[in-house]
Coordinates of C-alpha atoms in Angstrom, one line a residue:
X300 CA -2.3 14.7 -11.7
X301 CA -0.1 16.3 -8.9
X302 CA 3.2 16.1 -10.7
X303 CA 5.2 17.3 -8.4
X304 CA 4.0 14.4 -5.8
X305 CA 4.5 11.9 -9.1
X306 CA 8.0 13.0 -8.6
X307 CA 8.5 12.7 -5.5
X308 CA 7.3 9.8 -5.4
X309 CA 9.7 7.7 -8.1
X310 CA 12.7 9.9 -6.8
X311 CA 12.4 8.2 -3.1
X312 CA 11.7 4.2 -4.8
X313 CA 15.0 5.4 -7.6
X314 CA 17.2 5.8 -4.3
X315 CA 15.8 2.2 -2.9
X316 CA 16.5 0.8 -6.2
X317 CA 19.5 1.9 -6.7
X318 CA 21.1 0.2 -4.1
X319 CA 19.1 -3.0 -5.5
X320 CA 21.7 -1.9 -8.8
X321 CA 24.7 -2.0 -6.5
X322 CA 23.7 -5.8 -5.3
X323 CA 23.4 -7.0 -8.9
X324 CA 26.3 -5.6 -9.7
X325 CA 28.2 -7.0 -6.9
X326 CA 26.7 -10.2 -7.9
X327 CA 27.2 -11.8 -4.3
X328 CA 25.4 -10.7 -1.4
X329 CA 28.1 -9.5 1.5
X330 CA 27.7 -11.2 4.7
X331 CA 29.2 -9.6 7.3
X332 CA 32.3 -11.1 8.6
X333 CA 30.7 -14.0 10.8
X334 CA 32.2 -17.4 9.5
X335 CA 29.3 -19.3 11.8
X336 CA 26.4 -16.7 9.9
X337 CA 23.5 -19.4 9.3
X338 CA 21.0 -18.0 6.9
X339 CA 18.3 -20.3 8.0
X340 CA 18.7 -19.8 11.7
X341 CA 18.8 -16.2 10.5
X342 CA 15.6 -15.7 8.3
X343 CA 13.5 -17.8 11.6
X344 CA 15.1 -15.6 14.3
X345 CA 13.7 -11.9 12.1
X346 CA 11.0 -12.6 9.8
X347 CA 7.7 -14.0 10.4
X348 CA 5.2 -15.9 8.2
X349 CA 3.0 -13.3 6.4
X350 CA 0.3 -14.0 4.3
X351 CA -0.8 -10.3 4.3
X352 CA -0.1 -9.7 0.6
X353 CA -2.0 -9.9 -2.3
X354 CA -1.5 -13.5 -2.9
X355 CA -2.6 -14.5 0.5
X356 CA -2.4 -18.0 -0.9
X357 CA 1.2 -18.2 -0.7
X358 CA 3.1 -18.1 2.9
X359 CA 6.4 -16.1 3.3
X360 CA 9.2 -15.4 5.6
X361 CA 9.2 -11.8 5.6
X362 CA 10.4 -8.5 7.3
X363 CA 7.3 -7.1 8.7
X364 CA 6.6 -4.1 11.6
X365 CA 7.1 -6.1 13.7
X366 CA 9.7 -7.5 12.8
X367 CA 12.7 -6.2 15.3
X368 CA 15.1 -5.4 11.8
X369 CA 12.3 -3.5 10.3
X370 CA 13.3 -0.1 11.8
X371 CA 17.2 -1.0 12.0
X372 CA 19.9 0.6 9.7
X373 CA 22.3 -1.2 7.8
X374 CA 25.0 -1.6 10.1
X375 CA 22.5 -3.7 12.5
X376 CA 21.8 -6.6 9.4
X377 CA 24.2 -9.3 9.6
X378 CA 23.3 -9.7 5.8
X379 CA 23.6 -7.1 2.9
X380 CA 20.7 -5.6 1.5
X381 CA 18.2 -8.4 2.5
X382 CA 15.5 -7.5 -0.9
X383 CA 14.4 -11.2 -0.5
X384 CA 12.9 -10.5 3.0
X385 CA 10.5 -8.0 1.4
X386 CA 7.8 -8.4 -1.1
X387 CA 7.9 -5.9 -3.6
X388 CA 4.6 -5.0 -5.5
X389 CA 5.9 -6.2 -9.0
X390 CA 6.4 -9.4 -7.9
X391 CA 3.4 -9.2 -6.2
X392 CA 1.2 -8.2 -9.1
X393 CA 3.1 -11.1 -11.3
X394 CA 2.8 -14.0 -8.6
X395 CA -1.1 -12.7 -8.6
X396 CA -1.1 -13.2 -12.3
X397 CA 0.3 -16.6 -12.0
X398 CA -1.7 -17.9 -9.6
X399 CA -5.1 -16.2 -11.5
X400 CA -3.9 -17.9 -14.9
X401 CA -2.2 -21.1 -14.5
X402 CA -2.5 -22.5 -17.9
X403 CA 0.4 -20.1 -18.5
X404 CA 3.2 -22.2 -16.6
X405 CA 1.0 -25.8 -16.3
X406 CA 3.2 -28.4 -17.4
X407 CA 6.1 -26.2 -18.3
X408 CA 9.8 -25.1 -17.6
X409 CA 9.8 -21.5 -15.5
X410 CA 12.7 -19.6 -14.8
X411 CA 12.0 -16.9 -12.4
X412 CA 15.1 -14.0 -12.6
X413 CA 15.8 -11.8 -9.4
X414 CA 13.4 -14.3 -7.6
X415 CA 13.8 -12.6 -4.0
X416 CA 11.5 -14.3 -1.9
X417 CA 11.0 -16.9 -4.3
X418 CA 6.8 -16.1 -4.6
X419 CA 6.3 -16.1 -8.6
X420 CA 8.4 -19.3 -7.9
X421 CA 6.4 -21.1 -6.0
X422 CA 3.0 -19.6 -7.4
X423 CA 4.7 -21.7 -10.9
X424 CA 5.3 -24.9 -8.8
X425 CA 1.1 -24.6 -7.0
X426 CA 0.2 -24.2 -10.7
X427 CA 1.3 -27.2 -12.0
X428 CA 4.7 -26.2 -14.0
X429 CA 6.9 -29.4 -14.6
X430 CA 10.1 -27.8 -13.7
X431 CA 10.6 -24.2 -11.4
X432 CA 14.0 -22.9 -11.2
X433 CA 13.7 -19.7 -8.6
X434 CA 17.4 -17.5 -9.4
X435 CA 18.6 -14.8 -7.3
X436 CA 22.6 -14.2 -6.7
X437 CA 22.3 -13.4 -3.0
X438 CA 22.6 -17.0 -1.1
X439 CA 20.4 -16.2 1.8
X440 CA 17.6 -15.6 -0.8
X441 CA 18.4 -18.7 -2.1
X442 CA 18.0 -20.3 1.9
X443 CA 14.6 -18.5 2.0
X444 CA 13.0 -19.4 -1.3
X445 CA 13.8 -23.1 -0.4
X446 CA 12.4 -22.1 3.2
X447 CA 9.0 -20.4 1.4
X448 CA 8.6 -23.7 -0.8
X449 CA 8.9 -25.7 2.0
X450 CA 6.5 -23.8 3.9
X451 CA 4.0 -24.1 0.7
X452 CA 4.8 -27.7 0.2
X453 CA 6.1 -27.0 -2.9
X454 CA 9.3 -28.2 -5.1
X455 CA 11.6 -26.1 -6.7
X456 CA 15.2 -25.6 -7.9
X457 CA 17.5 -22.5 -6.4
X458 CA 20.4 -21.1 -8.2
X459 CA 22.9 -17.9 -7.3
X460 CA 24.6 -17.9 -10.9
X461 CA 24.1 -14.7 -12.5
X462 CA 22.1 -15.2 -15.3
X463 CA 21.3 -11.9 -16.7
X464 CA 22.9 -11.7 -20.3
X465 CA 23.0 -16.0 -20.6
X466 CA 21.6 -18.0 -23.0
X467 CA 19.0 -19.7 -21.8
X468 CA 17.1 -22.2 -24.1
X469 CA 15.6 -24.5 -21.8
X470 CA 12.4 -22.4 -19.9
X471 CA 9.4 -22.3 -21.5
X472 CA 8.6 -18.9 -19.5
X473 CA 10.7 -16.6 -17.9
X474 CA 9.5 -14.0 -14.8
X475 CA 11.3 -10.9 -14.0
X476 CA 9.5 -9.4 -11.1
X477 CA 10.6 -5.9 -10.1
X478 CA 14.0 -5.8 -12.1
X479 CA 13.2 -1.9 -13.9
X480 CA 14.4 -0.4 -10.7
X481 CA 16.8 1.9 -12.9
X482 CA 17.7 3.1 -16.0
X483 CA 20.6 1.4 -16.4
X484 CA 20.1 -2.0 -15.1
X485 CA 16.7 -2.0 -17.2
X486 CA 18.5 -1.2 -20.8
X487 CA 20.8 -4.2 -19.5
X488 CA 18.1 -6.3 -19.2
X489 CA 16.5 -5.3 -22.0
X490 CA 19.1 -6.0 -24.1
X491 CA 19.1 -9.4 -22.4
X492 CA 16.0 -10.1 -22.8
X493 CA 16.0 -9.7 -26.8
X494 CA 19.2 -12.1 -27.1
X495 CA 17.4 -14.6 -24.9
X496 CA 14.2 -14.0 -27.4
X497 CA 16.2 -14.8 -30.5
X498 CA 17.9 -17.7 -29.4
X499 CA 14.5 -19.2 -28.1
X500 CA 11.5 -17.5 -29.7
X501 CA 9.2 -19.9 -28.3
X502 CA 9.7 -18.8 -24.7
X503 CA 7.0 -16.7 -23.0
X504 CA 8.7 -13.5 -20.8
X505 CA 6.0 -12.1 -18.4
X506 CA 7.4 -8.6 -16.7
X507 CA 6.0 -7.4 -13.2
X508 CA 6.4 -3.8 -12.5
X509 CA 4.2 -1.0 -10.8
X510 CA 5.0 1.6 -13.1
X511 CA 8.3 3.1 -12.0
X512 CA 9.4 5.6 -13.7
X513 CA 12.7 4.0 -15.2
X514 CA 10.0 1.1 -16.6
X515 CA 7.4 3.4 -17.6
X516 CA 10.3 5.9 -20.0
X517 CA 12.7 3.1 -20.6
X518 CA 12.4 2.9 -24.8
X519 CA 12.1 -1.2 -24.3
X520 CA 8.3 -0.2 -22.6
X521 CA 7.4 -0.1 -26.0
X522 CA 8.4 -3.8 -26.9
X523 CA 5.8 -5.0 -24.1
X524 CA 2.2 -5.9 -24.5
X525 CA 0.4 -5.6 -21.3
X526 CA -1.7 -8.7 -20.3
X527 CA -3.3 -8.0 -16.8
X528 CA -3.3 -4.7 -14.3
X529 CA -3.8 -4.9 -10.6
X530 CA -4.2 -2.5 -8.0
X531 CA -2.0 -2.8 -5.3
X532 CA -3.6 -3.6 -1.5
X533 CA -3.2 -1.1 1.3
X534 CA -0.1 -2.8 2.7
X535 CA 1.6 -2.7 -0.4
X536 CA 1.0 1.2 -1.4
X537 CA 1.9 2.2 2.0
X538 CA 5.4 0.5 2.2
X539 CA 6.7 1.8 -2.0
X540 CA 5.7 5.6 -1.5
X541 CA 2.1 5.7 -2.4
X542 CA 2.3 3.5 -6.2
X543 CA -1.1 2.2 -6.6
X544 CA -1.0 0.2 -9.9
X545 CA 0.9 -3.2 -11.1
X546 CA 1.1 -4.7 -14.4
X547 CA 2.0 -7.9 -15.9
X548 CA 4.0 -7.3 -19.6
X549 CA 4.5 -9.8 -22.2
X550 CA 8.0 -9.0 -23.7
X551 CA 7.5 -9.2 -27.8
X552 CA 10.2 -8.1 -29.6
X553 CA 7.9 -8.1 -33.0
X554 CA 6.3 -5.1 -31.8
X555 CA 8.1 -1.7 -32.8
X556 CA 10.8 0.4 -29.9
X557 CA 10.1 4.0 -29.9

């Protein structure tokens, strides 16, 4: 293994996640001054409809290369941070999962946490789940989950409360796609995640992550059984710095932390 490439390599998707940290934190996303800002008009007028992903199945409004705001800097987005318009390979490898297994959410409550794009989500809602509630604090993700469901003629609830460290005793499963982008915000939802396990043990948590280094040495790893790997497509290893691998965790806190 070329180590110092391995480094490399999680230092450059650390720096991307850490401004994903700063959003949650924030727990808003910050439009820029523009009281007439429309998210929907918005997310037609720069994405397009991709279904070049590893769940082809699923349409989604996306920044793509061709996509005018794909080479901009910040200060040319009307929106902050717009995560939702991209599809990062966690969630990727966890909609995947969903889609190849869908005795897992049929005729059950799914939360999906950080939802983004809203594609674990909607994967839920094709599969049969009886209720999907997609959650993500920024309110144009929220516009573009509801556009991506509509687009995939699909029902589902939105919410922008920020649920991370709530009880939550209603889902049947939970789906956190992509939120070990740190060290810090992955002991927070770590710690989460074991208060939301003892106040409803029955509730199935599925993690999506590619293997980031803040996942990989976070001491929670250890509390995770691992219950499918994928490889990531050509797309997806070219746009997150040469990661090649997702996996889909089950979070069981019977199991021992190192």
């Amino acid at each position: 293994m070329n180590y110092a490439f391995t480094y490399k390599m999680y230092f450059k998707a650390n720096l991307l996640y850490q401004r994903l940290n700063l959003l949650f934190r924030r727990c808003h996303s910050e439009r820029r001054d523009n009281p007439s800002f429309d998210p929907i008009k918005f997310i037609q007028g720069n994405t397009e409809i991709s279904t070049n992903h590893m769940t082809p199945e699923i349409k989604l409004h996306l920044i793509t290369p061709r996509c005018a705001l794909w080479d901009s800097g910040a200060d040319q987005c009307p929106v902050s941070d717009p995560f939702w318009a991209f599809y990062w390979p966690g969630g990727q490898v966890l909609t995947r999962y969903i889609l190849d297994n869908g005795s897992v959410v049929k005729d059950k409550s799914v939360l999906d946490v950080g939802s983004g794009c809203g594609a674990s989500a909607i994967a839920a809602a094709m599969r049969g789940a009886r209720r999907v509630l997609a959650n993500d604090i920024d309110p144009v993700a929220a516009a573009a989950m509801k556009m991506n469901a509509k687009l995939n003629s699909v029902n589902l609830e939105t919410s922008t409360d920020n649920l991370i460290g709530q009880g939550l005793h209603q889902w049947d499963v939970v789906f956190l796609g992509d939120m070990f982008y740190d060290e810090e915000f992955a002991s927070t939802v770590s710690d989460w995640l074991k208060t939301l396990k003892q106040s409803n043990s029955s509730c199935e948590i599925l993690i999506g992550d590619p293997g980031r280094f803040s996942f990989e040495e976070h001491p929670a790893k250890s509390l995770l059984c691992k219950v499918a790997e994928y490889e990531l497509d050509e797309v997806c290893r070219r746009e997150n710095n040469g990661l090649t691998l997702g996996g889909v965790w089950a979070y069981d806190p019977t199991r021992t932390m190192k």
